[in-house]
Short mmCIF file of N, CA and C in Angstrom, two decimals:
data_model
loop_
_atom_site.label_atom_id
_atom_site.label_comp_id
_atom_site.label_asym_id
_atom_site.label_seq_id
_atom_site.Cartn_x
_atom_site.Cartn_y
_atom_site.Cartn_z
N MET N 26 -73.23 -9.78 54.48
CA MET N 26 -71.89 -9.68 54.94
C MET N 26 -71.00 -10.62 54.15
N THR N 27 -69.89 -10.16 53.81
CA THR N 27 -68.98 -10.94 53.00
C THR N 27 -67.85 -11.45 53.85
N THR N 28 -67.43 -12.58 53.45
CA THR N 28 -66.29 -13.14 54.17
C THR N 28 -65.01 -12.65 53.53
N THR N 29 -63.98 -12.89 54.19
CA THR N 29 -62.69 -12.40 53.71
C THR N 29 -62.33 -13.03 52.37
N GLY N 30 -62.64 -14.27 52.16
CA GLY N 30 -62.32 -14.95 50.91
C GLY N 30 -63.10 -14.37 49.76
N GLU N 31 -64.40 -14.05 50.02
CA GLU N 31 -65.20 -13.48 48.94
C GLU N 31 -64.70 -12.09 48.58
N TYR N 32 -64.31 -11.34 49.59
CA TYR N 32 -63.83 -9.98 49.35
C TYR N 32 -62.55 -10.01 48.51
N GLN N 33 -61.68 -10.91 48.84
CA GLN N 33 -60.43 -10.97 48.09
C GLN N 33 -60.67 -11.38 46.65
N GLY N 34 -61.59 -12.33 46.41
CA GLY N 34 -61.89 -12.76 45.05
C GLY N 34 -62.47 -11.62 44.25
N ALA N 35 -63.36 -10.82 44.89
CA ALA N 35 -63.96 -9.70 44.20
C ALA N 35 -62.93 -8.63 43.92
N HIS N 36 -62.04 -8.47 44.85
CA HIS N 36 -60.99 -7.47 44.71
C HIS N 36 -60.06 -7.83 43.55
N ARG N 37 -59.77 -9.10 43.42
CA ARG N 37 -58.88 -9.56 42.35
C ARG N 37 -59.54 -9.33 41.00
N ALA N 38 -60.78 -9.59 40.89
CA ALA N 38 -61.46 -9.44 39.62
C ALA N 38 -61.51 -7.98 39.20
N ALA N 39 -61.59 -7.10 40.14
CA ALA N 39 -61.71 -5.70 39.82
C ALA N 39 -60.36 -5.07 39.48
N ALA N 40 -59.26 -5.63 39.96
CA ALA N 40 -57.94 -5.04 39.71
C ALA N 40 -57.49 -5.37 38.29
N PRO N 41 -57.06 -4.38 37.53
CA PRO N 41 -56.59 -4.66 36.17
C PRO N 41 -55.29 -5.44 36.20
N GLU N 42 -55.13 -6.34 35.23
CA GLU N 42 -53.90 -7.12 35.17
C GLU N 42 -52.81 -6.24 34.56
N PRO N 43 -51.57 -6.42 35.01
CA PRO N 43 -50.50 -5.60 34.44
C PRO N 43 -50.29 -5.95 32.96
N GLU N 44 -50.09 -4.93 32.14
CA GLU N 44 -49.89 -5.14 30.72
C GLU N 44 -48.50 -5.72 30.48
N PRO N 45 -48.39 -6.62 29.50
CA PRO N 45 -47.05 -7.13 29.22
C PRO N 45 -46.16 -5.98 28.73
N VAL N 46 -44.91 -6.08 29.07
CA VAL N 46 -43.96 -5.03 28.71
C VAL N 46 -43.86 -4.91 27.19
N MET N 47 -43.86 -6.06 26.50
CA MET N 47 -43.70 -6.05 25.06
C MET N 47 -44.56 -7.18 24.48
N THR N 48 -45.19 -6.91 23.37
CA THR N 48 -45.98 -7.96 22.72
C THR N 48 -45.02 -8.86 21.95
N PRO N 49 -45.42 -10.08 21.68
CA PRO N 49 -44.54 -10.98 20.92
C PRO N 49 -44.16 -10.41 19.55
N ARG N 50 -45.05 -9.71 18.93
CA ARG N 50 -44.76 -9.11 17.62
C ARG N 50 -43.67 -8.05 17.75
N ASP N 51 -43.78 -7.20 18.78
CA ASP N 51 -42.75 -6.16 18.99
C ASP N 51 -41.40 -6.80 19.28
N ARG N 52 -41.39 -7.88 20.05
CA ARG N 52 -40.14 -8.57 20.38
C ARG N 52 -39.48 -9.11 19.11
N ARG N 53 -40.28 -9.70 18.20
CA ARG N 53 -39.73 -10.25 16.95
C ARG N 53 -39.17 -9.14 16.06
N VAL N 54 -39.84 -8.00 16.02
CA VAL N 54 -39.34 -6.88 15.22
C VAL N 54 -38.01 -6.40 15.76
N ILE N 55 -37.90 -6.27 17.05
CA ILE N 55 -36.64 -5.81 17.67
C ILE N 55 -35.53 -6.83 17.44
N GLN N 56 -35.86 -8.13 17.55
CA GLN N 56 -34.87 -9.18 17.31
C GLN N 56 -34.40 -9.15 15.84
N ALA N 57 -35.32 -8.94 14.92
CA ALA N 57 -34.94 -8.88 13.50
C ALA N 57 -34.03 -7.69 13.21
N VAL N 58 -34.33 -6.54 13.80
CA VAL N 58 -33.50 -5.36 13.61
C VAL N 58 -32.10 -5.59 14.21
N ALA N 59 -32.05 -6.20 15.39
CA ALA N 59 -30.76 -6.48 16.03
C ALA N 59 -29.95 -7.47 15.20
N LEU N 60 -30.62 -8.51 14.67
CA LEU N 60 -29.93 -9.50 13.85
C LEU N 60 -29.39 -8.87 12.56
N ALA N 61 -30.18 -8.05 11.91
CA ALA N 61 -29.74 -7.37 10.69
C ALA N 61 -28.54 -6.47 10.97
N SER N 62 -28.57 -5.77 12.09
CA SER N 62 -27.45 -4.90 12.47
C SER N 62 -26.20 -5.72 12.74
N LEU N 63 -26.35 -6.84 13.42
CA LEU N 63 -25.21 -7.69 13.74
C LEU N 63 -24.60 -8.29 12.46
N VAL N 64 -25.44 -8.77 11.57
CA VAL N 64 -24.93 -9.33 10.32
C VAL N 64 -24.19 -8.26 9.52
N THR N 65 -24.74 -7.07 9.44
CA THR N 65 -24.08 -5.98 8.73
C THR N 65 -22.72 -5.67 9.35
N LEU N 66 -22.67 -5.60 10.66
CA LEU N 66 -21.41 -5.33 11.36
C LEU N 66 -20.39 -6.43 11.08
N LEU N 67 -20.81 -7.69 11.12
CA LEU N 67 -19.88 -8.79 10.85
C LEU N 67 -19.36 -8.75 9.41
N LEU N 68 -20.22 -8.42 8.46
CA LEU N 68 -19.78 -8.31 7.07
C LEU N 68 -18.78 -7.18 6.88
N VAL N 69 -19.01 -6.06 7.53
CA VAL N 69 -18.07 -4.93 7.44
C VAL N 69 -16.73 -5.31 8.06
N LEU N 70 -16.75 -5.96 9.21
CA LEU N 70 -15.49 -6.37 9.85
C LEU N 70 -14.75 -7.39 8.99
N HIS N 71 -15.48 -8.34 8.41
CA HIS N 71 -14.85 -9.33 7.54
C HIS N 71 -14.24 -8.65 6.31
N TRP N 72 -14.94 -7.71 5.69
CA TRP N 72 -14.43 -7.00 4.53
C TRP N 72 -13.17 -6.22 4.89
N ALA N 73 -13.20 -5.54 6.05
CA ALA N 73 -12.03 -4.76 6.46
C ALA N 73 -10.83 -5.67 6.69
N ASP N 74 -11.06 -6.83 7.28
CA ASP N 74 -9.97 -7.77 7.53
C ASP N 74 -9.43 -8.32 6.22
N GLU N 75 -10.30 -8.65 5.28
CA GLU N 75 -9.88 -9.17 3.98
C GLU N 75 -9.08 -8.14 3.19
N SER N 76 -9.49 -6.88 3.27
CA SER N 76 -8.76 -5.86 2.50
C SER N 76 -7.37 -5.67 3.08
N LYS N 77 -7.22 -5.80 4.40
CA LYS N 77 -5.87 -5.72 4.99
C LYS N 77 -5.03 -6.91 4.55
N SER N 78 -5.64 -8.10 4.52
CA SER N 78 -4.91 -9.29 4.08
C SER N 78 -4.50 -9.16 2.62
N ALA N 79 -5.39 -8.64 1.81
CA ALA N 79 -5.08 -8.48 0.39
C ALA N 79 -3.92 -7.52 0.19
N GLN N 80 -3.85 -6.48 1.00
CA GLN N 80 -2.74 -5.53 0.87
C GLN N 80 -1.42 -6.21 1.26
N ARG N 81 -1.46 -7.06 2.27
CA ARG N 81 -0.24 -7.77 2.68
C ARG N 81 0.17 -8.79 1.63
N LEU N 82 -0.81 -9.40 0.95
CA LEU N 82 -0.51 -10.44 -0.03
C LEU N 82 -0.30 -9.92 -1.43
N ALA N 83 -0.47 -8.64 -1.64
CA ALA N 83 -0.30 -8.06 -2.97
C ALA N 83 1.12 -8.33 -3.46
N PRO N 84 1.26 -8.70 -4.73
CA PRO N 84 2.60 -8.97 -5.22
C PRO N 84 3.44 -7.70 -5.17
N PRO N 85 4.70 -7.85 -4.86
CA PRO N 85 5.55 -6.66 -4.80
C PRO N 85 5.67 -6.04 -6.18
N GLN N 86 5.86 -4.76 -6.20
CA GLN N 86 6.05 -4.08 -7.47
C GLN N 86 7.40 -4.51 -8.03
N GLU N 87 7.45 -4.59 -9.32
CA GLU N 87 8.67 -5.06 -9.97
C GLU N 87 9.22 -3.99 -10.91
N LYS N 88 10.53 -4.00 -11.01
CA LYS N 88 11.21 -3.09 -11.93
C LYS N 88 11.91 -3.96 -12.97
N ALA N 89 11.35 -3.96 -14.17
CA ALA N 89 11.89 -4.81 -15.23
C ALA N 89 13.07 -4.13 -15.92
N ILE N 90 14.10 -4.91 -16.17
CA ILE N 90 15.27 -4.46 -16.92
C ILE N 90 15.27 -5.27 -18.21
N ASP N 91 14.98 -4.61 -19.33
CA ASP N 91 14.94 -5.29 -20.63
C ASP N 91 16.36 -5.46 -21.15
N VAL N 92 16.68 -6.71 -21.53
CA VAL N 92 18.01 -7.02 -22.04
C VAL N 92 17.89 -7.34 -23.53
N PRO N 93 18.43 -6.47 -24.39
CA PRO N 93 18.38 -6.74 -25.83
C PRO N 93 19.19 -7.99 -26.19
N LYS N 94 18.85 -8.58 -27.31
CA LYS N 94 19.54 -9.78 -27.78
C LYS N 94 21.04 -9.51 -27.92
N GLY N 95 21.85 -10.37 -27.33
CA GLY N 95 23.31 -10.23 -27.40
C GLY N 95 23.93 -9.43 -26.28
N ASP N 96 23.15 -8.68 -25.52
CA ASP N 96 23.68 -7.88 -24.41
C ASP N 96 23.58 -8.64 -23.09
N ALA N 97 24.24 -8.10 -22.08
CA ALA N 97 24.21 -8.68 -20.73
C ALA N 97 23.35 -7.81 -19.83
N GLY N 98 22.74 -8.45 -18.85
CA GLY N 98 21.96 -7.74 -17.85
C GLY N 98 22.53 -7.98 -16.47
N GLU N 99 22.38 -7.03 -15.59
CA GLU N 99 22.90 -7.12 -14.22
C GLU N 99 21.73 -7.40 -13.27
N LEU N 100 21.84 -8.49 -12.48
CA LEU N 100 20.80 -8.86 -11.53
C LEU N 100 21.40 -9.64 -10.38
N ALA N 101 21.09 -9.25 -9.17
CA ALA N 101 21.51 -9.95 -7.95
C ALA N 101 23.02 -10.16 -7.88
N GLY N 102 23.77 -9.14 -8.27
CA GLY N 102 25.22 -9.22 -8.17
C GLY N 102 25.87 -10.11 -9.21
N ALA N 103 25.19 -10.33 -10.33
CA ALA N 103 25.74 -11.19 -11.38
C ALA N 103 25.39 -10.61 -12.74
N GLN N 104 26.21 -10.96 -13.75
CA GLN N 104 25.92 -10.59 -15.13
C GLN N 104 25.28 -11.79 -15.81
N TRP N 105 24.19 -11.54 -16.55
CA TRP N 105 23.41 -12.59 -17.20
C TRP N 105 23.42 -12.37 -18.71
N TRP N 106 23.67 -13.43 -19.50
CA TRP N 106 23.59 -13.41 -20.95
C TRP N 106 22.69 -14.54 -21.41
N GLN N 107 21.93 -14.27 -22.44
CA GLN N 107 21.17 -15.34 -23.09
C GLN N 107 22.05 -15.89 -24.21
N VAL N 108 22.40 -17.18 -24.13
CA VAL N 108 23.31 -17.78 -25.09
C VAL N 108 22.54 -18.38 -26.27
N ASN N 109 21.46 -19.12 -26.00
CA ASN N 109 20.75 -19.80 -27.08
C ASN N 109 19.33 -20.15 -26.64
N ARG N 110 18.49 -20.37 -27.66
CA ARG N 110 17.11 -20.86 -27.43
C ARG N 110 16.90 -22.06 -28.33
N LEU N 111 16.39 -23.14 -27.74
CA LEU N 111 16.14 -24.36 -28.48
C LEU N 111 14.73 -24.84 -28.17
N ALA N 112 14.14 -25.57 -29.12
CA ALA N 112 12.81 -26.14 -28.91
C ALA N 112 12.80 -27.56 -29.43
N SER N 113 12.09 -28.43 -28.73
CA SER N 113 11.98 -29.82 -29.17
C SER N 113 11.10 -29.91 -30.40
N LYS N 114 11.41 -30.85 -31.28
CA LYS N 114 10.60 -31.02 -32.48
C LYS N 114 9.38 -31.87 -32.19
N GLN N 115 9.47 -32.74 -31.21
CA GLN N 115 8.36 -33.62 -30.83
C GLN N 115 7.68 -33.05 -29.58
N PRO N 116 6.37 -33.29 -29.42
CA PRO N 116 5.71 -32.84 -28.18
C PRO N 116 6.27 -33.61 -26.98
N PRO N 117 6.28 -33.00 -25.81
CA PRO N 117 6.79 -33.69 -24.62
C PRO N 117 5.94 -34.92 -24.30
N ALA N 118 6.56 -35.93 -23.72
CA ALA N 118 5.86 -37.16 -23.37
C ALA N 118 4.70 -36.85 -22.43
N GLY N 119 3.53 -37.33 -22.80
CA GLY N 119 2.35 -37.10 -21.96
C GLY N 119 1.75 -35.72 -22.10
N GLY N 120 2.33 -34.88 -22.95
CA GLY N 120 1.84 -33.51 -23.12
C GLY N 120 0.94 -33.40 -24.34
N PRO N 121 0.31 -32.24 -24.52
CA PRO N 121 -0.54 -32.05 -25.69
C PRO N 121 0.28 -32.05 -26.99
N ALA N 122 -0.40 -32.37 -28.09
CA ALA N 122 0.29 -32.46 -29.39
C ALA N 122 0.79 -31.11 -29.89
N ASP N 123 0.15 -30.01 -29.46
CA ASP N 123 0.56 -28.68 -29.93
C ASP N 123 1.55 -28.01 -28.99
N ALA N 124 2.18 -28.77 -28.08
CA ALA N 124 3.14 -28.22 -27.12
C ALA N 124 4.57 -28.57 -27.53
N ALA N 125 5.50 -27.79 -27.02
CA ALA N 125 6.92 -28.02 -27.27
C ALA N 125 7.69 -27.74 -25.98
N GLU N 126 8.77 -28.46 -25.80
CA GLU N 126 9.64 -28.17 -24.65
C GLU N 126 10.68 -27.17 -25.12
N MET N 127 10.72 -26.03 -24.44
CA MET N 127 11.64 -24.96 -24.81
C MET N 127 12.81 -24.94 -23.82
N HIS N 128 14.02 -24.74 -24.35
CA HIS N 128 15.23 -24.64 -23.54
C HIS N 128 15.86 -23.29 -23.84
N VAL N 129 16.10 -22.51 -22.79
CA VAL N 129 16.82 -21.25 -22.93
C VAL N 129 18.12 -21.42 -22.15
N ILE N 130 19.23 -21.24 -22.82
CA ILE N 130 20.54 -21.43 -22.17
C ILE N 130 21.09 -20.06 -21.82
N LEU N 131 21.40 -19.91 -20.53
CA LEU N 131 21.94 -18.65 -20.01
C LEU N 131 23.36 -18.87 -19.52
N SER N 132 24.15 -17.83 -19.59
CA SER N 132 25.47 -17.81 -18.99
C SER N 132 25.45 -16.72 -17.93
N VAL N 133 25.87 -17.08 -16.72
CA VAL N 133 25.82 -16.15 -15.60
C VAL N 133 27.19 -16.09 -14.95
N ARG N 134 27.66 -14.85 -14.70
CA ARG N 134 28.94 -14.68 -14.01
C ARG N 134 28.69 -13.93 -12.71
N PRO N 135 28.64 -14.64 -11.56
CA PRO N 135 28.44 -13.98 -10.27
C PRO N 135 29.71 -13.25 -9.84
N LYS N 136 29.52 -12.10 -9.20
CA LYS N 136 30.66 -11.29 -8.76
C LYS N 136 31.11 -11.64 -7.35
N THR N 137 30.18 -12.14 -6.51
CA THR N 137 30.50 -12.46 -5.12
C THR N 137 30.01 -13.86 -4.78
N ALA N 138 30.43 -14.37 -3.63
CA ALA N 138 29.97 -15.69 -3.18
C ALA N 138 28.47 -15.68 -2.91
N THR N 139 27.96 -14.57 -2.37
CA THR N 139 26.51 -14.45 -2.13
C THR N 139 25.76 -14.48 -3.44
N ALA N 140 26.26 -13.80 -4.45
CA ALA N 140 25.61 -13.79 -5.76
C ALA N 140 25.64 -15.20 -6.37
N ALA N 141 26.73 -15.94 -6.20
CA ALA N 141 26.81 -17.31 -6.73
C ALA N 141 25.76 -18.19 -6.08
N LYS N 142 25.56 -18.02 -4.79
CA LYS N 142 24.55 -18.81 -4.07
C LYS N 142 23.14 -18.41 -4.53
N THR N 143 22.90 -17.11 -4.69
CA THR N 143 21.60 -16.61 -5.12
C THR N 143 21.25 -17.12 -6.51
N VAL N 144 22.23 -17.12 -7.41
CA VAL N 144 22.00 -17.58 -8.78
C VAL N 144 21.63 -19.06 -8.78
N SER N 145 22.30 -19.85 -7.95
CA SER N 145 22.08 -21.29 -7.94
C SER N 145 20.81 -21.70 -7.21
N TYR N 146 20.42 -20.93 -6.18
CA TYR N 146 19.27 -21.32 -5.36
C TYR N 146 18.30 -20.15 -5.22
N GLY N 147 17.07 -20.37 -5.57
CA GLY N 147 16.03 -19.37 -5.30
C GLY N 147 15.65 -18.47 -6.45
N THR N 148 16.44 -18.46 -7.51
CA THR N 148 16.07 -17.64 -8.68
C THR N 148 14.92 -18.33 -9.39
N THR N 149 13.92 -17.54 -9.81
CA THR N 149 12.75 -18.11 -10.50
C THR N 149 12.72 -17.63 -11.95
N TYR N 150 12.12 -18.45 -12.78
CA TYR N 150 12.07 -18.18 -14.21
C TYR N 150 10.63 -18.32 -14.71
N LYS N 151 10.24 -17.41 -15.61
CA LYS N 151 8.92 -17.47 -16.24
C LYS N 151 9.06 -17.06 -17.69
N LEU N 152 8.17 -17.60 -18.51
CA LEU N 152 8.09 -17.21 -19.91
C LEU N 152 6.76 -16.50 -20.11
N ARG N 153 6.79 -15.37 -20.81
CA ARG N 153 5.58 -14.56 -21.00
C ARG N 153 5.44 -14.22 -22.48
N ASP N 154 4.17 -14.29 -22.96
CA ASP N 154 3.95 -13.90 -24.35
C ASP N 154 3.44 -12.46 -24.39
N THR N 155 3.24 -11.94 -25.60
CA THR N 155 2.83 -10.54 -25.76
C THR N 155 1.41 -10.30 -25.27
N GLU N 156 0.60 -11.36 -25.12
CA GLU N 156 -0.77 -11.22 -24.65
C GLU N 156 -0.89 -11.30 -23.14
N GLY N 157 0.23 -11.54 -22.44
CA GLY N 157 0.21 -11.59 -20.99
C GLY N 157 0.11 -12.98 -20.40
N HIS N 158 0.06 -14.04 -21.22
CA HIS N 158 0.04 -15.40 -20.70
C HIS N 158 1.41 -15.73 -20.13
N VAL N 159 1.42 -16.49 -19.02
CA VAL N 159 2.67 -16.79 -18.33
C VAL N 159 2.81 -18.29 -18.14
N TRP N 160 4.03 -18.80 -18.38
CA TRP N 160 4.36 -20.21 -18.15
C TRP N 160 5.53 -20.27 -17.19
N SER N 161 5.43 -21.14 -16.19
CA SER N 161 6.53 -21.33 -15.24
C SER N 161 7.63 -22.15 -15.92
N ALA N 162 8.84 -21.90 -15.48
CA ALA N 162 9.99 -22.62 -16.03
C ALA N 162 10.91 -23.00 -14.89
N THR N 163 11.75 -23.98 -15.14
CA THR N 163 12.73 -24.39 -14.13
C THR N 163 14.12 -24.18 -14.69
N GLY N 164 15.03 -23.80 -13.83
CA GLY N 164 16.41 -23.59 -14.23
C GLY N 164 17.31 -24.50 -13.43
N THR N 165 18.24 -25.16 -14.10
CA THR N 165 19.17 -26.04 -13.40
C THR N 165 20.57 -25.48 -13.53
N ALA N 166 21.24 -25.40 -12.38
CA ALA N 166 22.62 -24.91 -12.34
C ALA N 166 23.29 -25.50 -11.12
N ALA N 167 24.57 -25.69 -11.23
CA ALA N 167 25.36 -26.16 -10.10
C ALA N 167 25.98 -24.95 -9.43
N PRO N 168 26.12 -24.97 -8.08
CA PRO N 168 26.74 -23.83 -7.41
C PRO N 168 28.18 -23.64 -7.89
N GLN N 169 28.59 -22.40 -8.03
CA GLN N 169 29.91 -22.08 -8.54
C GLN N 169 30.60 -21.07 -7.64
N THR N 170 31.81 -20.78 -7.97
CA THR N 170 32.58 -19.78 -7.24
C THR N 170 32.45 -18.44 -7.94
N PRO N 171 32.67 -17.34 -7.21
CA PRO N 171 32.57 -16.01 -7.82
C PRO N 171 33.55 -15.86 -8.98
N GLY N 172 33.08 -15.16 -10.02
CA GLY N 172 33.92 -14.90 -11.18
C GLY N 172 33.89 -15.99 -12.23
N THR N 173 33.45 -17.18 -11.87
CA THR N 173 33.37 -18.29 -12.82
C THR N 173 32.00 -18.32 -13.47
N PRO N 174 31.94 -18.36 -14.78
CA PRO N 174 30.63 -18.40 -15.45
C PRO N 174 29.88 -19.70 -15.12
N ILE N 175 28.58 -19.55 -15.00
CA ILE N 175 27.69 -20.68 -14.74
C ILE N 175 26.79 -20.82 -15.96
N ARG N 176 26.59 -22.06 -16.41
CA ARG N 176 25.62 -22.34 -17.48
C ARG N 176 24.32 -22.78 -16.82
N ILE N 177 23.24 -22.10 -17.17
CA ILE N 177 21.92 -22.44 -16.64
C ILE N 177 21.02 -22.78 -17.83
N THR N 178 20.36 -23.93 -17.73
CA THR N 178 19.39 -24.32 -18.76
C THR N 178 18.00 -24.14 -18.16
N VAL N 179 17.22 -23.26 -18.75
CA VAL N 179 15.86 -23.00 -18.32
C VAL N 179 14.93 -23.80 -19.23
N ARG N 180 14.05 -24.61 -18.61
CA ARG N 180 13.14 -25.46 -19.38
C ARG N 180 11.69 -25.13 -19.06
N ALA N 181 10.85 -25.20 -20.12
CA ALA N 181 9.40 -25.00 -19.94
C ALA N 181 8.67 -25.66 -21.09
N VAL N 182 7.46 -26.13 -20.80
CA VAL N 182 6.59 -26.66 -21.84
C VAL N 182 5.61 -25.56 -22.20
N VAL N 183 5.62 -25.17 -23.47
CA VAL N 183 4.81 -24.04 -23.94
C VAL N 183 4.10 -24.42 -25.24
N PRO N 184 3.08 -23.67 -25.64
CA PRO N 184 2.44 -23.94 -26.94
C PRO N 184 3.44 -23.69 -28.08
N ARG N 185 3.46 -24.59 -29.03
CA ARG N 185 4.41 -24.49 -30.15
C ARG N 185 4.23 -23.19 -30.93
N ALA N 186 3.02 -22.69 -31.03
CA ALA N 186 2.75 -21.45 -31.77
C ALA N 186 3.37 -20.22 -31.10
N LYS N 187 3.70 -20.31 -29.81
CA LYS N 187 4.24 -19.15 -29.08
C LYS N 187 5.77 -19.14 -28.99
N LEU N 188 6.43 -20.15 -29.51
CA LEU N 188 7.88 -20.29 -29.32
C LEU N 188 8.68 -19.04 -29.69
N ARG N 189 8.35 -18.38 -30.76
CA ARG N 189 9.14 -17.24 -31.25
C ARG N 189 8.82 -15.92 -30.55
N SER N 190 7.74 -15.90 -29.76
CA SER N 190 7.33 -14.62 -29.16
C SER N 190 7.48 -14.58 -27.64
N LEU N 191 8.07 -15.60 -27.05
CA LEU N 191 8.16 -15.65 -25.59
C LEU N 191 9.36 -14.88 -25.06
N THR N 192 9.10 -14.12 -24.01
CA THR N 192 10.14 -13.37 -23.31
C THR N 192 10.47 -14.11 -22.03
N LEU N 193 11.74 -14.32 -21.76
CA LEU N 193 12.17 -14.98 -20.52
C LEU N 193 12.32 -13.93 -19.43
N GLU N 194 11.70 -14.19 -18.27
CA GLU N 194 11.83 -13.30 -17.11
C GLU N 194 12.58 -14.04 -16.01
N VAL N 195 13.60 -13.38 -15.47
CA VAL N 195 14.43 -13.95 -14.41
C VAL N 195 14.26 -13.09 -13.17
N ARG N 196 13.86 -13.72 -12.05
CA ARG N 196 13.64 -12.99 -10.80
C ARG N 196 14.53 -13.56 -9.70
N PRO N 197 15.20 -12.69 -8.93
CA PRO N 197 15.98 -13.19 -7.80
C PRO N 197 15.03 -13.59 -6.67
N PRO N 198 15.52 -14.31 -5.69
CA PRO N 198 14.65 -14.66 -4.56
C PRO N 198 14.17 -13.40 -3.84
N ALA N 199 12.99 -13.50 -3.23
CA ALA N 199 12.44 -12.36 -2.49
C ALA N 199 13.34 -12.05 -1.30
N ASP N 200 13.56 -10.77 -1.08
CA ASP N 200 14.38 -10.31 0.04
C ASP N 200 13.53 -9.37 0.89
N PRO N 201 13.06 -9.82 2.09
CA PRO N 201 12.20 -8.98 2.89
C PRO N 201 12.87 -7.69 3.36
N ALA N 202 14.19 -7.67 3.42
CA ALA N 202 14.89 -6.47 3.87
C ALA N 202 14.98 -5.42 2.77
N ARG N 203 14.76 -5.83 1.55
CA ARG N 203 14.87 -4.91 0.41
C ARG N 203 13.65 -4.00 0.34
N LYS N 204 13.88 -2.74 0.19
CA LYS N 204 12.81 -1.75 0.01
C LYS N 204 12.73 -1.37 -1.45
N GLY N 205 11.55 -1.01 -1.88
CA GLY N 205 11.37 -0.58 -3.27
C GLY N 205 10.99 -1.73 -4.17
N PRO N 206 10.91 -1.45 -5.45
CA PRO N 206 10.48 -2.47 -6.41
C PRO N 206 11.50 -3.60 -6.54
N ARG N 207 10.99 -4.78 -6.81
CA ARG N 207 11.83 -5.97 -6.97
C ARG N 207 12.34 -6.02 -8.42
N PRO N 208 13.65 -6.16 -8.62
CA PRO N 208 14.18 -6.18 -9.99
C PRO N 208 13.92 -7.51 -10.68
N LEU N 209 13.84 -7.47 -12.01
CA LEU N 209 13.78 -8.68 -12.81
C LEU N 209 14.38 -8.39 -14.17
N LEU N 210 14.96 -9.42 -14.77
CA LEU N 210 15.53 -9.28 -16.11
C LEU N 210 14.54 -9.86 -17.12
N ARG N 211 14.41 -9.18 -18.25
CA ARG N 211 13.57 -9.66 -19.36
C ARG N 211 14.46 -9.83 -20.58
N PHE N 212 14.57 -11.08 -21.04
CA PHE N 212 15.36 -11.35 -22.24
C PHE N 212 14.45 -11.42 -23.45
N ALA N 213 14.76 -10.61 -24.44
CA ALA N 213 13.95 -10.55 -25.66
C ALA N 213 14.00 -11.88 -26.39
N PRO N 214 12.93 -12.19 -27.13
CA PRO N 214 12.92 -13.47 -27.88
C PRO N 214 13.96 -13.49 -28.99
#
């Protein structure tokens, strides 16, 4: 005759243990697949976000107006003339020996008070060679009244070998309300 304790012990030994739902190996495989899927999804989302940012940051399209030597160009409500180009004979202080400081003198006649303000503040200048290299330049002018010519001296430090081939580009300040390509003037060397 068996006692209740012996019967229960025998009963336990005879009952099969429940199988684990998942083996550790299967769990690791599922975790690896989930991690790979998550990383792929994050990379796709990051790429999509970057491409939207790149579209917003893309430089606006520009419409260049080439101004032949001696002629005037119209930009931002003003007439622009290139008066003279000068270059220093000595390299700029602290600059490389093969560099020169270039001065381009412009005469600008604004037609309106807004144009006079635009010419004096916010206009940017760049010098570009035929190979596509670009140098930033600064222009100094005092604010004037409409109809009165303004003298602007544009200065830049450029390689001495490029002095005769540089084209001056004049851009008005960016206007978010303006639709279409942004105008710029190009003065021939």
